[in-house]
PDB file of C-alpha atoms in Angstrom:
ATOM      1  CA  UNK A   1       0.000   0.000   0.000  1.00 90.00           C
ATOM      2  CA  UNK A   2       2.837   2.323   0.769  1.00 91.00           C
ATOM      3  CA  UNK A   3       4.674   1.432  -2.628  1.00 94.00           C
ATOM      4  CA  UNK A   4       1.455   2.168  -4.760  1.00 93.00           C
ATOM      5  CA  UNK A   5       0.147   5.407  -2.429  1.00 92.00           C
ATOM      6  CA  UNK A   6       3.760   6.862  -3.012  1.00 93.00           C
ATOM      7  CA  UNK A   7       3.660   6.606  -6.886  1.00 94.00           C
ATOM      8  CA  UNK A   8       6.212   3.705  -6.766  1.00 96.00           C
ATOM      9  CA  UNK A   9       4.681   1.028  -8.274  1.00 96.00           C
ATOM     10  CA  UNK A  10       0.559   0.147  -9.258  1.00 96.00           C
ATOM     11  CA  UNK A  11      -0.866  -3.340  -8.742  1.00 96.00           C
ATOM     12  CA  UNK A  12      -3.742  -4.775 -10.734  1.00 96.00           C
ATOM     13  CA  UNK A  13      -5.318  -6.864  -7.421  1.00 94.00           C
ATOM     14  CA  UNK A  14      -3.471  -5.620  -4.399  1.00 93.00           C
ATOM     15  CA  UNK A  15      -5.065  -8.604  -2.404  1.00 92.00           C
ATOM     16  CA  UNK A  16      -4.011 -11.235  -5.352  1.00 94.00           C
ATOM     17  CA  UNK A  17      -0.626  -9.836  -6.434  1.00 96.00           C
ATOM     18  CA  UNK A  18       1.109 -11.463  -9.657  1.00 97.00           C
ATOM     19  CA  UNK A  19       4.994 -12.848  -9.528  1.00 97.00           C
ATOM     20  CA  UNK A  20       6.129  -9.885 -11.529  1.00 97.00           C
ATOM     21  CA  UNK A  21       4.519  -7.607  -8.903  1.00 97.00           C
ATOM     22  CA  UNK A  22       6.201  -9.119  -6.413  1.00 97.00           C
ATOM     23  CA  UNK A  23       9.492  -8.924  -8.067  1.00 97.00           C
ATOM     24  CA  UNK A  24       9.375  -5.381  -8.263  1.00 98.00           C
ATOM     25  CA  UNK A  25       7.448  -4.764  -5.125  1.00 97.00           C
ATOM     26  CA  UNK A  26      11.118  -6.713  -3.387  1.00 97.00           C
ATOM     27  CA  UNK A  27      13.148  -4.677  -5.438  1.00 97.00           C
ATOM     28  CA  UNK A  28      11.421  -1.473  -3.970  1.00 97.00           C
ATOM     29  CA  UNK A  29      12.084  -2.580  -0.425  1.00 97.00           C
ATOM     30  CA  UNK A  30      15.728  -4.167  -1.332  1.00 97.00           C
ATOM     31  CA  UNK A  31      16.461  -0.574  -2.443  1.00 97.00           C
ATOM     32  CA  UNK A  32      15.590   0.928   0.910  1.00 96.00           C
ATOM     33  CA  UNK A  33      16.809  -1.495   3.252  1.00 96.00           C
ATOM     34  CA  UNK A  34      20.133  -0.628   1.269  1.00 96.00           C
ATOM     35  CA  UNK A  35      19.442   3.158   2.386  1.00 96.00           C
ATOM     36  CA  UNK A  36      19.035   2.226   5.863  1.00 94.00           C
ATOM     37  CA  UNK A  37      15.192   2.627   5.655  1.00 94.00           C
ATOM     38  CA  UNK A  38      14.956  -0.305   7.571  1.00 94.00           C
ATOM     39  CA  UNK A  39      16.383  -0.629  11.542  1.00 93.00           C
ATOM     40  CA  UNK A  40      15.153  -4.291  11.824  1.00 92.00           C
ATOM     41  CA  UNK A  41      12.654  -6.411  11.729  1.00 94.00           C
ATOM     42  CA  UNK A  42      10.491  -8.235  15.049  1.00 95.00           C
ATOM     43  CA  UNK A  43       9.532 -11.535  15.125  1.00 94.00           C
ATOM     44  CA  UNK A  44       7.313 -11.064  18.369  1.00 95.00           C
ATOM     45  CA  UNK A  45       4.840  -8.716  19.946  1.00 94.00           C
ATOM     46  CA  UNK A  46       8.014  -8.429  22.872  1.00 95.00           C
ATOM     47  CA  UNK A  47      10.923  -7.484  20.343  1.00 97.00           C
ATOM     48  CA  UNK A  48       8.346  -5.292  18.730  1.00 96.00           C
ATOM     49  CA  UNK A  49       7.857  -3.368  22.221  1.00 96.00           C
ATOM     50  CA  UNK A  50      11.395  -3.188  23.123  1.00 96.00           C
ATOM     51  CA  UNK A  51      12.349  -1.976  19.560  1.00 96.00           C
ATOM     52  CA  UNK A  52       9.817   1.437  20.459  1.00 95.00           C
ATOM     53  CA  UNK A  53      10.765   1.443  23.832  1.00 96.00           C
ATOM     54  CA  UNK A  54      14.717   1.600  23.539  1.00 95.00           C
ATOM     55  CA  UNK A  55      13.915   4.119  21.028  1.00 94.00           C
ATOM     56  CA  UNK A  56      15.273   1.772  18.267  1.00 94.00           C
ATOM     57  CA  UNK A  57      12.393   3.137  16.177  1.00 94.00           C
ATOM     58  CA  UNK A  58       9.684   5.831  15.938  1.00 93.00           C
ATOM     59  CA  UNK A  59       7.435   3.637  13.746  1.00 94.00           C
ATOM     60  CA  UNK A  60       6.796   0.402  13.059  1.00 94.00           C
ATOM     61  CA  UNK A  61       4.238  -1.972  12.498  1.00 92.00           C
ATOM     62  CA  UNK A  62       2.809  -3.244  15.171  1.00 92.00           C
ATOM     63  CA  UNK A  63      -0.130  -5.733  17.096  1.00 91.00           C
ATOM     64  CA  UNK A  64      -2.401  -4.232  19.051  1.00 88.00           C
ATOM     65  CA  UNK A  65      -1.219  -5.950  21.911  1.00 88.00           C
ATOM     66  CA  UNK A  66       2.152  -4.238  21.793  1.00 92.00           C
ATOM     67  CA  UNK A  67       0.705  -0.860  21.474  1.00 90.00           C
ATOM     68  CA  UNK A  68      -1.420  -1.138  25.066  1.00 84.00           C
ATOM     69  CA  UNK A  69       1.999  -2.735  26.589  1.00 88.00           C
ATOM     70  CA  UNK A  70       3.968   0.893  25.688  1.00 91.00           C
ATOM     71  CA  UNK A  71       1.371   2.724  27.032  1.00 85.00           C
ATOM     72  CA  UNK A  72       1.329   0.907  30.372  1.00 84.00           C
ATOM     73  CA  UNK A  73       4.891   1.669  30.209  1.00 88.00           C
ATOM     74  CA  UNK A  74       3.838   5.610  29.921  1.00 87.00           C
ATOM     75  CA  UNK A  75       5.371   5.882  26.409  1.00 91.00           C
ATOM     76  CA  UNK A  76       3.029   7.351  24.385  1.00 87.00           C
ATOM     77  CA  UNK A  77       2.455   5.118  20.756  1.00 89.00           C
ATOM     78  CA  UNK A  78      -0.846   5.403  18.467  1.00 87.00           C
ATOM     79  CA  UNK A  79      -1.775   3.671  15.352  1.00 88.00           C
ATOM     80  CA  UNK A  80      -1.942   5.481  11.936  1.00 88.00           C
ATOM     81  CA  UNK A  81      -4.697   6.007  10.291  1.00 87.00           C
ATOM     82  CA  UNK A  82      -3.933   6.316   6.913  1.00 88.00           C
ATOM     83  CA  UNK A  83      -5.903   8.007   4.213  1.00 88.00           C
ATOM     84  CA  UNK A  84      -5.237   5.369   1.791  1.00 90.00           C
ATOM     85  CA  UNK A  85      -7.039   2.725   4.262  1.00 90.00           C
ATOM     86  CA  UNK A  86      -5.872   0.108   5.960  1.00 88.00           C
ATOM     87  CA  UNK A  87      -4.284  -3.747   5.704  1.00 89.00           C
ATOM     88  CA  UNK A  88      -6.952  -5.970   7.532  1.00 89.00           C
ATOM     89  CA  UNK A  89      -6.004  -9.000   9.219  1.00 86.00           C
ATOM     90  CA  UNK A  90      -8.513 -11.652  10.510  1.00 84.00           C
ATOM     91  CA  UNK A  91      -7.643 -15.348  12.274  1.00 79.00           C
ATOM     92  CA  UNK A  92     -10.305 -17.429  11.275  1.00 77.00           C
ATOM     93  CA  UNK A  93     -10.691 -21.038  12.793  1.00 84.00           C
ATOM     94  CA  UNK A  94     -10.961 -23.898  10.278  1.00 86.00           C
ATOM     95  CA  UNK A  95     -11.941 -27.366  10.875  1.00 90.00           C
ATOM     96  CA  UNK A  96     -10.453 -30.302   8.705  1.00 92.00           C
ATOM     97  CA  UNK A  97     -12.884 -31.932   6.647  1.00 93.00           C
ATOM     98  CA  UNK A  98     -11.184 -35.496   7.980  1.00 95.00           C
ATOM     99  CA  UNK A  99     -12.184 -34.591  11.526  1.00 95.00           C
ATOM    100  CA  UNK A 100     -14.156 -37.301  13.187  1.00 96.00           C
ATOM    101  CA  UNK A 101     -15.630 -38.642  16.488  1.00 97.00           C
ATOM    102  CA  UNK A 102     -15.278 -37.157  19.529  1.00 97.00           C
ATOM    103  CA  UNK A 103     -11.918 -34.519  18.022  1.00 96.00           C
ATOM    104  CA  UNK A 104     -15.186 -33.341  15.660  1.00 96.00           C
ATOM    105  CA  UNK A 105     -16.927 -32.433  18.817  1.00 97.00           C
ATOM    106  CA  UNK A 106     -14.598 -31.149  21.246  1.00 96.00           C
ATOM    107  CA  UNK A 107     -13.398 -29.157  17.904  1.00 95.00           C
ATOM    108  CA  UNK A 108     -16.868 -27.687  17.962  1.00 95.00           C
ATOM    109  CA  UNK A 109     -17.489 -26.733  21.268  1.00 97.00           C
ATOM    110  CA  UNK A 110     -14.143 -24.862  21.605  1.00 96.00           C
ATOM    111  CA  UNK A 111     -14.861 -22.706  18.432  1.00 95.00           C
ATOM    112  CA  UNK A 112     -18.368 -22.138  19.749  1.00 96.00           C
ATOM    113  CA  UNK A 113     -16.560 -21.227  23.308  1.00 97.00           C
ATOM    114  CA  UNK A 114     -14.690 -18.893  21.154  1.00 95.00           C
ATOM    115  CA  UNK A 115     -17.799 -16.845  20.226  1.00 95.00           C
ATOM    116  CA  UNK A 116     -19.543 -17.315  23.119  1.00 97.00           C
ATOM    117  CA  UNK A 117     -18.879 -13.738  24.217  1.00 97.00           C
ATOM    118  CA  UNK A 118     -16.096 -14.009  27.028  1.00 97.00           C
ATOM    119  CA  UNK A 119     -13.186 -14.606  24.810  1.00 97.00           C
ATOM    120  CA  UNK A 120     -14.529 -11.515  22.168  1.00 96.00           C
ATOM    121  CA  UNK A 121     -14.521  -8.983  25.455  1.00 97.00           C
ATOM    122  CA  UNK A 122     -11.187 -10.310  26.590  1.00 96.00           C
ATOM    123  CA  UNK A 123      -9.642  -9.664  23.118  1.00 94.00           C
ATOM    124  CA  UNK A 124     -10.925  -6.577  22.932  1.00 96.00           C
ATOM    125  CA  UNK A 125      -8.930  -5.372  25.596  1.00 94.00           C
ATOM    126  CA  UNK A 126      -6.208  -5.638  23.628  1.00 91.00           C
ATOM    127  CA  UNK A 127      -7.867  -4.178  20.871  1.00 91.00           C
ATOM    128  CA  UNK A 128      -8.848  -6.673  18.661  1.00 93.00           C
ATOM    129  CA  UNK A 129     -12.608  -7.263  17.083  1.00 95.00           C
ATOM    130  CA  UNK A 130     -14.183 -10.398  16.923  1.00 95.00           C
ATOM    131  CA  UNK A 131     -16.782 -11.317  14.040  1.00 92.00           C
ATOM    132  CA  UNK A 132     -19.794 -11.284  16.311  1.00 94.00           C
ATOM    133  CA  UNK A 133     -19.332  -8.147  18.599  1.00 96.00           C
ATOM    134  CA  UNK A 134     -22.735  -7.777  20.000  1.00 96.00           C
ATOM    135  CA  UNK A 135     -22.129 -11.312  22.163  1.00 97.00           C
ATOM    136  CA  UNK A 136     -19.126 -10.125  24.026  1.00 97.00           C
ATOM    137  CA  UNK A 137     -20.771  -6.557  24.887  1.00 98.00           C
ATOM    138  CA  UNK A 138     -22.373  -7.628  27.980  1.00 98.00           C
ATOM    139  CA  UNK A 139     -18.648  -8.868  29.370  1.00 98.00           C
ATOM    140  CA  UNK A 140     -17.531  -5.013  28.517  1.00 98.00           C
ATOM    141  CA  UNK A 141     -18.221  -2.239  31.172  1.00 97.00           C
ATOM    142  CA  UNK A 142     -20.186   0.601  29.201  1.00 98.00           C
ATOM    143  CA  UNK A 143     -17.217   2.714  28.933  1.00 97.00           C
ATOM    144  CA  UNK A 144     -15.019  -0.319  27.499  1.00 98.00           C
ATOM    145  CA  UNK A 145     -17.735  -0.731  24.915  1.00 98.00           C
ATOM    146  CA  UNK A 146     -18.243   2.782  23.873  1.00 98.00           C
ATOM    147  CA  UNK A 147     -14.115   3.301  23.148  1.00 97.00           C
ATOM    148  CA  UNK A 148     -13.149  -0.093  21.799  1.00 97.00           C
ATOM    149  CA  UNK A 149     -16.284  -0.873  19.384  1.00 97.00           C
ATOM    150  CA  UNK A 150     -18.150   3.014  19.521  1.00 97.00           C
ATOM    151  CA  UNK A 151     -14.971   5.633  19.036  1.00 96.00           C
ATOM    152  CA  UNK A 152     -15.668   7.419  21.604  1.00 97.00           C
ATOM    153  CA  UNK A 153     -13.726   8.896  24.076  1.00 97.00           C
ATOM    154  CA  UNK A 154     -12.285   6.832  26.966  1.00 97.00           C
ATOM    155  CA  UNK A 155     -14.716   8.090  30.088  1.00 97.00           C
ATOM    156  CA  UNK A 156     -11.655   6.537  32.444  1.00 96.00           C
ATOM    157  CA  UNK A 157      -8.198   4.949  32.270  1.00 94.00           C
ATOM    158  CA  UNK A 158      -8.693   1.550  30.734  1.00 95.00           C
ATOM    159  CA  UNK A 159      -6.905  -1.597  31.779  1.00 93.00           C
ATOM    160  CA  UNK A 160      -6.029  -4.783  29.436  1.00 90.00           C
ATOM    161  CA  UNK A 161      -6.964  -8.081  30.141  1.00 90.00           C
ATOM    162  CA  UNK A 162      -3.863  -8.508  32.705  1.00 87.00           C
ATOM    163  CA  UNK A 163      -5.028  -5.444  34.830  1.00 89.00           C
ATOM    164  CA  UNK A 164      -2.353  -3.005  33.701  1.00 88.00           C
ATOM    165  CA  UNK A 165      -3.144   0.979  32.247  1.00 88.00           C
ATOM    166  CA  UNK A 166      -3.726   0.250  28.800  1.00 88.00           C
ATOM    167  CA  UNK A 167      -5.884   3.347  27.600  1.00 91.00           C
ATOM    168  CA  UNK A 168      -5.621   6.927  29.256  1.00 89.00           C
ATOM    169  CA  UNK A 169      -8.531   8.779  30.653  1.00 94.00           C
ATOM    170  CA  UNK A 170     -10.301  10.995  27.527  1.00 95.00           C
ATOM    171  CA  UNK A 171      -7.632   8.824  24.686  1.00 92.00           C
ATOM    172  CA  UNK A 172      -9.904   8.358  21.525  1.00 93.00           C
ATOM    173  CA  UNK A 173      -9.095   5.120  19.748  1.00 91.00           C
ATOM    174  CA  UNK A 174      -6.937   6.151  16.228  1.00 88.00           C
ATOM    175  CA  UNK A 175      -9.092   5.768  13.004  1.00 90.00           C
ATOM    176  CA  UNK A 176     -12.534   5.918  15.143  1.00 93.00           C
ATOM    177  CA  UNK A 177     -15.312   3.505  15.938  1.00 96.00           C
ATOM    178  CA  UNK A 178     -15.736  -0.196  14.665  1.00 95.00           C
ATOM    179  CA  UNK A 179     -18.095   0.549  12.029  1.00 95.00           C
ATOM    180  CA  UNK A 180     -16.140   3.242  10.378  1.00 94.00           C
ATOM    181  CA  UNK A 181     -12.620   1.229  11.147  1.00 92.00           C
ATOM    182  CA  UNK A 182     -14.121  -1.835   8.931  1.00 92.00           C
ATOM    183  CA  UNK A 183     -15.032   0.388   6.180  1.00 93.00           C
ATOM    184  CA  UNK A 184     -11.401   1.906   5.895  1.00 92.00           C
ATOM    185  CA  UNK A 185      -9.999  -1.667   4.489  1.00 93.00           C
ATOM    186  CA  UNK A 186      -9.228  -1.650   1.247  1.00 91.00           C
ATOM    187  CA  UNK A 187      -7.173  -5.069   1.194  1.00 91.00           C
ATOM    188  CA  UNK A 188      -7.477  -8.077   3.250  1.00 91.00           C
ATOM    189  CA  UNK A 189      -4.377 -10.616   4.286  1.00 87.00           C
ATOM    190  CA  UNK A 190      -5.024 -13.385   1.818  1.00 85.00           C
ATOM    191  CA  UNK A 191      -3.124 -17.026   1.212  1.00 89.00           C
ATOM    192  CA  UNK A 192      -2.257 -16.084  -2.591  1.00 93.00           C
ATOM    193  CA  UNK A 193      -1.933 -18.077  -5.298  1.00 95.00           C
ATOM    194  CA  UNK A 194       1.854 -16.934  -4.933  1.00 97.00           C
ATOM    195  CA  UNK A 195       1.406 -16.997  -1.638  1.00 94.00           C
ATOM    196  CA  UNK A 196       4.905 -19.666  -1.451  1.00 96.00           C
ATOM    197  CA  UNK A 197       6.902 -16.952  -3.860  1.00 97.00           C
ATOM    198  CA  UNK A 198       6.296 -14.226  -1.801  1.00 96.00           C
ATOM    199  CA  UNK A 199       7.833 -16.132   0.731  1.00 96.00           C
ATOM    200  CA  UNK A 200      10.491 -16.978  -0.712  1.00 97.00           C
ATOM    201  CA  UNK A 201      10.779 -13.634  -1.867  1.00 97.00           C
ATOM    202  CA  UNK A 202      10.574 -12.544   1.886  1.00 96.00           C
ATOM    203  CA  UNK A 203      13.394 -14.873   3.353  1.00 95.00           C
ATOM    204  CA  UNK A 204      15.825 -13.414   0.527  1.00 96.00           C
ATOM    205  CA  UNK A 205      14.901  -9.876   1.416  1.00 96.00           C
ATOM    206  CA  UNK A 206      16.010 -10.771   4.823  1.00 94.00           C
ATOM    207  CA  UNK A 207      18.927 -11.857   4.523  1.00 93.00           C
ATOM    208  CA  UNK A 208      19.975  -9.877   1.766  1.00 91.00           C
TER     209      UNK A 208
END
């Protein structure tokens, strides 16, 4: 999204992107981790934190979860809201089609566990939606509801779900209310058809 908003390169299907795409998306980004765009690259929600909190970096991307952990730490991160939208992400349980017996069953209770409404308000204390919000809103106090799902401002300091500060009295959440969040996607994370190529393309910008 940054490569086509800055006039670097256009794709056809941003969610479906072709080899050749990819090959010059890589070359893009192998021509700015040469510049020193780059200071590093996470490969946890911890290392993400730390990397923000040493002062490694000024921006980054970043999981929600990270995010409320700096603020507990009183350093003072936000998401972006870009005008170009945003990358959505979404973990969706899938059941084998060779499930049987009694793994079919347990399988099923534990994914309808999941949506039950407990496990949606506990995620959302970290800031991430689950795909049937109006179950987990009686788990939420009022003024949990109205900032994570409504935009609104928070009416007190909010804690995450392992009791630290994770939202400052009067913060508004970046990019606004659920409703208005989920209409600022413009590309979802998708397995691709070249899904295996663009890792490999990955791994070699990497190490390169």
């Amino acid at each position: 999204m940054a490569a086509q908003a800055s006039g670097l390169m256009r794709f056809a299907d941003i969610g479906n992107m072709s080899k050749r795409e990819l090959d010059q998306l890589f070359d893009i980004l192998l021509e700015l981790k040469f510049d020193g765009h780059f200071n590093g690259f996470w490969n946890s929600v911890p290392e993400s934190v730390e990397f923000m909190a040493n002062g490694r970096v000024v921006i980054e991307s970043m999981f929600s979860p990270a995010v409320s952990a700096l603020n507990a730490r009183n350093i003072p991160v936000v998401f972006a809201a870009p005008k170009e939208g945003y990358r959505g992400w979404h973990g969706v349980m899938c059941l084998s089609a060779a499930t049987q017996g009694i793994n079919k069953d347990v399988a099923y209770e534990y994914m309808n566990w999941w949506l039950s409404g407990w496990p949606g308000a506990f995620i959302a204390r970290q800031g991430y939606y689950i795909s049937n919000p109006e179950r987990s809103k009686p788990y939420l106090a009022q003024d949990e509801w109205d900032y994570w799902y409504m935009g609104k401002p928070a009416a007190k300091a909010l804690t995450g779900p392992d009791g630290r500060l994770s939202v400052p009295q009067g913060d508004i959440r970046t990019g606004g209310s659920y409703t208005k969040r989920m209409s600022n996607v413009v590309v979802w994370n998708t397995v691709m058809p070249t899904y295996e190529y663009s890792l490999q393309k990955w791994y070699e910008f990497i190490s390169a």
